[in-house]
mmCIF file of C-alpha atoms and ligand atoms in Angstrom:
data_model
loop_
_atom_site.group_PDB
_atom_site.id
_atom_site.type_symbol
_atom_site.label_atom_id
_atom_site.label_comp_id
_atom_site.label_asym_id
_atom_site.label_seq_id
_atom_site.Cartn_x
_atom_site.Cartn_y
_atom_site.Cartn_z
ATOM 1 C CA MET A 1 5.374 -19.306 21.749
ATOM 2 C CA ALA A 2 8.124 -17.013 21.014
ATOM 3 C CA ILE A 3 8.048 -15.935 17.418
ATOM 4 C CA ILE A 4 5.179 -15.226 15.514
ATOM 5 C CA ALA A 5 5.241 -14.938 11.527
ATOM 6 C CA ILE A 6 2.011 -13.291 10.126
ATOM 7 C CA ALA A 7 2.068 -13.476 6.354
ATOM 8 C CA SER A 8 -0.024 -14.019 3.199
ATOM 9 C CA THR A 9 0.950 -12.558 0.018
ATOM 10 C CA LYS A 10 -2.545 -11.289 -0.597
ATOM 11 C CA GLY A 11 -3.250 -7.810 0.239
ATOM 12 C CA GLY A 12 -5.957 -6.620 2.701
ATOM 13 C CA VAL A 13 -6.485 -10.025 4.825
ATOM 14 C CA GLY A 14 -6.319 -8.483 8.083
ATOM 15 C CA LYS A 15 -2.483 -9.575 8.753
ATOM 16 C CA THR A 16 -1.511 -5.861 10.104
ATOM 17 C CA SER A 17 -4.870 -5.463 12.049
ATOM 18 C CA ILE A 18 -4.237 -8.977 14.245
ATOM 19 C CA ALA A 19 -0.196 -8.938 14.341
ATOM 20 C CA PHE A 20 -0.575 -5.207 16.146
ATOM 21 C CA SER A 21 -3.106 -6.599 18.788
ATOM 22 C CA LEU A 22 -1.397 -9.929 19.597
ATOM 23 C CA ALA A 23 1.646 -8.456 19.726
ATOM 24 C CA LYS A 24 0.404 -5.707 22.194
ATOM 25 C CA ASP A 25 -1.378 -8.367 24.389
ATOM 26 C CA LEU A 26 1.731 -10.454 24.779
ATOM 27 C CA ASP A 27 3.556 -7.370 25.187
ATOM 28 C CA TYR A 28 5.979 -8.544 21.930
ATOM 29 C CA ARG A 29 8.111 -6.424 19.340
ATOM 30 C CA TYR A 30 6.052 -5.997 16.846
ATOM 31 C CA ILE A 31 8.200 -5.899 13.466
ATOM 32 C CA THR A 32 7.589 -5.367 10.051
ATOM 33 C CA ASN A 33 8.826 -5.083 6.680
ATOM 34 C CA ASP A 34 6.165 -2.944 5.181
ATOM 35 C CA MET A 35 5.169 0.362 6.337
ATOM 36 C CA SER A 36 2.328 0.236 8.662
ATOM 37 C CA VAL A 37 0.669 2.701 10.895
ATOM 38 C CA VAL A 38 1.297 0.308 13.835
ATOM 39 C CA LEU A 39 4.609 2.511 13.661
ATOM 40 C CA ASN A 40 3.137 5.330 15.071
ATOM 41 C CA LYS A 41 0.617 3.412 17.505
ATOM 42 C CA TYR A 42 2.914 0.858 19.356
ATOM 43 C CA LYS A 43 6.404 1.468 21.219
ATOM 44 C CA LYS A 44 7.163 -1.588 20.566
ATOM 45 C CA ALA A 45 6.838 -1.658 16.788
ATOM 46 C CA ARG A 46 10.068 -1.481 14.230
ATOM 47 C CA TYR A 47 10.115 -1.098 10.745
ATOM 48 C CA TYR A 48 12.888 -3.236 8.462
ATOM 49 C CA PRO A 49 12.790 -2.589 4.988
ATOM 50 C CA LYS A 50 15.610 -4.655 4.054
ATOM 51 C CA LYS A 51 17.411 -6.769 6.406
ATOM 52 C CA ILE A 52 14.934 -8.343 9.432
ATOM 53 C CA PRO A 53 16.517 -9.070 12.510
ATOM 54 C CA LEU A 54 15.533 -12.467 14.817
ATOM 55 C CA TYR A 55 14.268 -11.679 17.717
ATOM 56 C CA GLU A 56 12.573 -13.848 20.503
ATOM 57 C CA ASN A 57 8.978 -12.512 21.709
ATOM 58 C CA THR A 58 7.952 -10.881 18.408
ATOM 59 C CA VAL A 59 4.968 -10.836 16.210
ATOM 60 C CA TYR A 60 6.007 -10.069 12.770
ATOM 61 C CA ASP A 61 4.039 -8.832 10.028
ATOM 62 C CA PHE A 62 5.152 -9.506 6.486
ATOM 63 C CA GLY A 63 4.130 -7.064 3.884
ATOM 64 C CA GLY A 64 1.904 -9.355 0.949
ATOM 65 C CA PHE A 65 5.180 -9.424 -1.399
ATOM 66 C CA VAL A 66 8.187 -11.715 -2.068
ATOM 67 C CA ASP A 67 11.121 -11.069 0.432
ATOM 68 C CA ASN A 68 13.651 -13.346 0.736
ATOM 69 C CA HIS A 69 14.854 -11.822 4.335
ATOM 70 C CA ALA A 70 10.896 -12.347 5.134
ATOM 71 C CA ASP A 71 11.146 -16.015 4.198
ATOM 72 C CA GLU A 72 14.027 -16.621 6.401
ATOM 73 C CA ILE A 73 12.494 -15.561 9.586
ATOM 74 C CA MET A 74 9.342 -17.258 8.465
ATOM 75 C CA ASN A 75 11.738 -20.519 8.213
ATOM 76 C CA LYS A 76 12.833 -19.605 12.019
ATOM 77 C CA ALA A 77 9.618 -19.070 13.359
ATOM 78 C CA ASP A 78 7.724 -21.197 15.742
ATOM 79 C CA ILE A 79 4.108 -20.451 14.140
ATOM 80 C CA ILE A 80 3.194 -18.832 10.888
ATOM 81 C CA LEU A 81 -0.711 -17.568 11.061
ATOM 82 C CA LEU A 82 -1.659 -17.492 7.433
ATOM 83 C CA PRO A 83 -4.675 -14.717 7.383
ATOM 84 C CA THR A 84 -7.230 -16.093 4.773
ATOM 85 C CA THR A 85 -10.743 -14.668 3.416
ATOM 86 C CA ASN A 86 -13.159 -16.720 1.404
ATOM 87 C CA ASP A 87 -11.944 -14.896 -1.828
ATOM 88 C CA LEU A 88 -10.469 -16.939 -4.551
ATOM 89 C CA ASN A 89 -7.197 -15.017 -5.046
ATOM 90 C CA SER A 90 -6.874 -15.178 -1.035
ATOM 91 C CA ILE A 91 -7.155 -19.020 -0.887
ATOM 92 C CA MET A 92 -5.165 -19.777 -3.561
ATOM 93 C CA LYS A 93 -2.223 -17.651 -2.851
ATOM 94 C CA SER A 94 -2.415 -19.299 1.050
ATOM 95 C CA GLN A 95 -2.129 -22.668 -0.677
ATOM 96 C CA ILE A 96 0.912 -21.392 -2.317
ATOM 97 C CA LEU A 97 2.370 -20.266 1.082
ATOM 98 C CA ILE A 98 1.296 -23.286 2.828
ATOM 99 C CA LYS A 99 2.925 -25.754 0.391
ATOM 100 C CA THR A 100 6.375 -23.209 0.843
ATOM 101 C CA PHE A 101 6.539 -23.977 4.279
ATOM 102 C CA LYS A 102 5.200 -27.451 4.512
ATOM 103 C CA HIS A 103 7.384 -28.178 7.031
ATOM 104 C CA LYS A 104 6.492 -25.538 9.325
ATOM 105 C CA THR A 105 3.549 -24.972 11.889
ATOM 106 C CA ILE A 106 0.689 -23.274 10.228
ATOM 107 C CA LEU A 107 -2.304 -22.152 11.444
ATOM 108 C CA VAL A 108 -4.685 -20.747 9.076
ATOM 109 C CA PHE A 109 -6.602 -17.917 10.426
ATOM 110 C CA ALA A 110 -10.223 -18.109 8.341
ATOM 111 C CA ASN A 111 -10.737 -13.539 8.870
ATOM 112 C CA MET A 112 -13.791 -11.816 8.087
ATOM 113 C CA ILE A 113 -16.164 -14.467 8.308
ATOM 114 C CA GLU A 114 -19.632 -13.268 7.450
ATOM 115 C CA ASN A 115 -21.283 -16.741 7.457
ATOM 116 C CA LYS A 116 -21.017 -20.383 8.023
ATOM 117 C CA LYS A 117 -20.527 -20.495 4.044
ATOM 118 C CA ASP A 118 -17.318 -18.324 4.109
ATOM 119 C CA TYR A 119 -15.784 -20.548 7.055
ATOM 120 C CA GLU A 120 -16.554 -23.728 5.359
ATOM 121 C CA THR A 121 -15.317 -22.987 2.033
ATOM 122 C CA ILE A 122 -11.813 -21.781 3.246
ATOM 123 C CA LYS A 123 -11.648 -25.021 5.570
ATOM 124 C CA THR A 124 -12.623 -27.105 2.007
ATOM 125 C CA GLU A 125 -10.537 -25.837 -0.242
ATOM 126 C CA ILE A 126 -7.582 -25.529 1.991
ATOM 127 C CA HIS A 127 -7.867 -29.388 3.861
ATOM 128 C CA ARG A 128 -8.048 -30.594 -0.232
ATOM 129 C CA TYR A 129 -4.630 -30.413 -0.452
ATOM 130 C CA PHE A 130 -3.574 -30.402 3.187
ATOM 131 C CA PRO A 131 -5.909 -32.100 5.714
ATOM 132 C CA GLU A 132 -3.744 -31.744 8.444
ATOM 133 C CA LEU A 133 -3.772 -28.168 9.309
ATOM 134 C CA ALA A 134 -5.129 -26.213 12.051
ATOM 135 C CA PHE A 135 -7.572 -23.172 11.684
ATOM 136 C CA THR A 136 -8.646 -20.921 13.778
ATOM 137 C CA HIS A 137 -11.507 -17.914 12.844
ATOM 138 C CA MET A 138 -13.012 -14.438 13.079
ATOM 139 C CA ARG A 139 -15.902 -12.612 12.067
ATOM 140 C CA ARG A 140 -16.524 -9.453 10.023
ATOM 141 C CA THR A 141 -16.023 -7.496 13.021
ATOM 142 C CA LYS A 142 -14.558 -3.841 13.634
ATOM 143 C CA LEU A 143 -13.006 -4.791 16.934
ATOM 144 C CA LEU A 144 -9.272 -4.827 14.983
ATOM 145 C CA LYS A 145 -9.857 -1.723 13.171
ATOM 146 C CA ASN A 146 -11.262 0.185 15.827
ATOM 147 C CA ALA A 147 -8.325 -1.091 18.272
ATOM 148 C CA LEU A 148 -5.660 -0.166 16.103
ATOM 149 C CA GLU A 149 -6.737 3.531 15.149
ATOM 150 C CA ALA A 150 -7.232 3.979 19.070
ATOM 151 C CA GLY A 151 -3.854 2.346 19.619
ATOM 152 C CA LYS A 152 -5.309 0.063 21.623
ATOM 153 C CA SER A 153 -5.207 -4.035 21.516
ATOM 154 C CA ALA A 154 -8.564 -5.987 20.838
ATOM 155 C CA THR A 155 -8.569 -6.556 24.518
ATOM 156 C CA GLU A 156 -7.681 -3.110 25.813
ATOM 157 C CA LEU A 157 -10.611 -1.688 23.328
ATOM 158 C CA PHE A 158 -12.815 -4.569 24.522
ATOM 159 C CA GLU A 159 -12.176 -3.980 28.449
ATOM 160 C CA SER A 160 -12.626 -0.266 27.935
ATOM 161 C CA SER A 161 -16.329 0.445 28.698
ATOM 162 C CA LYS A 162 -19.662 -2.090 29.296
ATOM 163 C CA GLN A 163 -20.540 -0.917 25.646
ATOM 164 C CA THR A 164 -17.350 -1.998 23.943
ATOM 165 C CA GLN A 165 -18.109 -5.261 26.114
ATOM 166 C CA TYR A 166 -21.526 -5.775 24.374
ATOM 167 C CA VAL A 167 -20.919 -4.653 21.184
ATOM 168 C CA TYR A 168 -17.523 -6.533 20.478
ATOM 169 C CA ARG A 169 -18.647 -9.700 22.638
ATOM 170 C CA HIS A 170 -18.571 -12.236 19.815
ATOM 171 C CA ALA A 171 -15.828 -11.086 17.910
ATOM 172 C CA PHE A 172 -13.760 -10.826 21.166
ATOM 173 C CA GLU A 173 -14.401 -14.539 22.237
ATOM 174 C CA GLU A 174 -13.373 -15.218 18.695
ATOM 175 C CA TYR A 175 -9.741 -12.892 19.348
ATOM 176 C CA THR A 176 -9.214 -14.594 23.115
ATOM 177 C CA LYS A 177 -9.520 -18.268 21.536
ATOM 178 C CA ILE A 178 -6.311 -16.833 18.996
ATOM 179 C CA LEU A 179 -4.622 -15.031 21.730
ATOM 180 C CA SER A 180 -4.851 -18.017 24.081
ATOM 181 C CA LEU A 181 -2.979 -20.278 21.288
ATOM 182 C CA PHE A 182 -0.039 -18.140 21.435
ATOM 183 C CA LYS A 183 0.044 -18.012 25.347
ATOM 184 C CA GLN A 184 0.717 -21.519 25.940
HETATM 185 N N1 LIG B 1 -11.985 -9.369 10.972
HETATM 186 C C1 LIG B 1 -12.032 -8.441 10.743
HETATM 187 N N2 LIG B 1 -13.647 -7.917 9.577
HETATM 188 C C2 LIG B 1 -13.659 -7.172 9.169
HETATM 189 N N3 LIG B 1 -12.712 -5.805 8.550
HETATM 190 C C3 LIG B 1 -11.456 -6.672 9.294
HETATM 191 C C4 LIG B 1 -11.158 -7.690 10.004
HETATM 192 N N4 LIG B 1 -9.792 -8.048 9.947
HETATM 193 C C5 LIG B 1 -9.106 -7.146 8.926
HETATM 194 N N5 LIG B 1 -10.222 -6.445 8.631
HETATM 195 C C6 LIG B 1 -9.826 -4.854 7.928
HETATM 196 O O1 LIG B 1 -9.343 -5.051 6.679
HETATM 197 C C7 LIG B 1 -8.325 -4.071 6.186
HETATM 198 C C8 LIG B 1 -7.202 -4.814 5.712
HETATM 199 O O2 LIG B 1 -6.659 -5.183 7.098
HETATM 200 P P1 LIG B 1 -5.006 -4.947 7.230
HETATM 201 O O3 LIG B 1 -4.198 -4.007 7.023
HETATM 202 O O4 LIG B 1 -4.522 -5.442 8.414
HETATM 203 O O5 LIG B 1 -4.491 -6.233 6.027
HETATM 204 P P2 LIG B 1 -2.955 -6.394 5.495
HETATM 205 O O6 LIG B 1 -3.096 -8.068 5.353
HETATM 206 O O7 LIG B 1 -2.317 -6.174 6.410
HETATM 207 O O8 LIG B 1 -2.976 -5.561 4.510
HETATM 208 P P3 LIG B 1 -1.858 -5.438 3.359
HETATM 209 O O9 LIG B 1 -1.237 -6.304 2.860
HETATM 210 O O10 LIG B 1 -2.312 -4.151 2.663
HETATM 211 O O11 LIG B 1 -0.474 -4.760 4.573
HETATM 212 C C9 LIG B 1 -8.615 -3.094 7.101
HETATM 213 O O12 LIG B 1 -9.428 -2.238 6.742
HETATM 214 C C10 LIG B 1 -8.930 -4.020 8.755
HETATM 215 O O13 LIG B 1 -9.376 -3.036 9.365
HETATM 216 MG MG1 LIG B 2 -0.611 -4.977 6.677
#
C-alpha cells in the first residue's frame, strides 16, 4: 500500500497520532498541510501549507479543514483512513466525508474506544448508510501519545522495555492489526 491519506474534518480524533506512528513503522514519508509536532520528531516529515506534492510511500495527515489540494491527494490515495470517535459530530463528519469520497477505498478507524458500546455505536451509524465499509479500531490508550512525545513509533515504544510491553499489550495488538493492513 503506497499512498495512505488520513483525514477527518473533525478535530482531535487521532489523525496525527496514528499518521506519525504508521509512517515511522512503514518507513514512509509523513506529509501534512497542518502544523504538527511530528515535524520536530520525524526526519521524513514535511509541511506543505499550499500545494501538496504527490509521493508514493507516504502517509498524508490532513488537518481538519477543507483544502482542495488535500482533496486532490485523497482522490489519488490508495486508501483513506478515517479516524472516528463515538461522538455525534465526529460520526456525522465521517458520514459526509465518506459520501464525498464514496468512489474511494475507505477504512474507518474507530478510535478512543472505551467499551463495546462505543464501537457498536460508530459501526451502526456508519453502516446505516454505508453498509460495505471496513472497520478497524483502537481502545483509549496512551500508546500513541507517549510514542509521539518520545519520537518513537508505537512499535518502537512497545518494544522499548518489559514494562511498556506489559502496559501497552492490548493497545499494541490493535495497532499491529492496523499496521498489517498497510503492509500487504
Ligand atoms: N486511541 C487513543 N486513545 C486515547 N487518546 C488518543 C488516542 N488517539 C489519539 N489520542 C489523543 O487525542 C488527542 C488528539 O489526537 P491528534 O492530535 O492525533 O488528533 P488530530 O485528529 O490530529 O487533531 P487535529 O484535528 O487537531 O489535528 C491527542 O492528545 C492524542 O494523544
Ligand atoms: Mg492533527
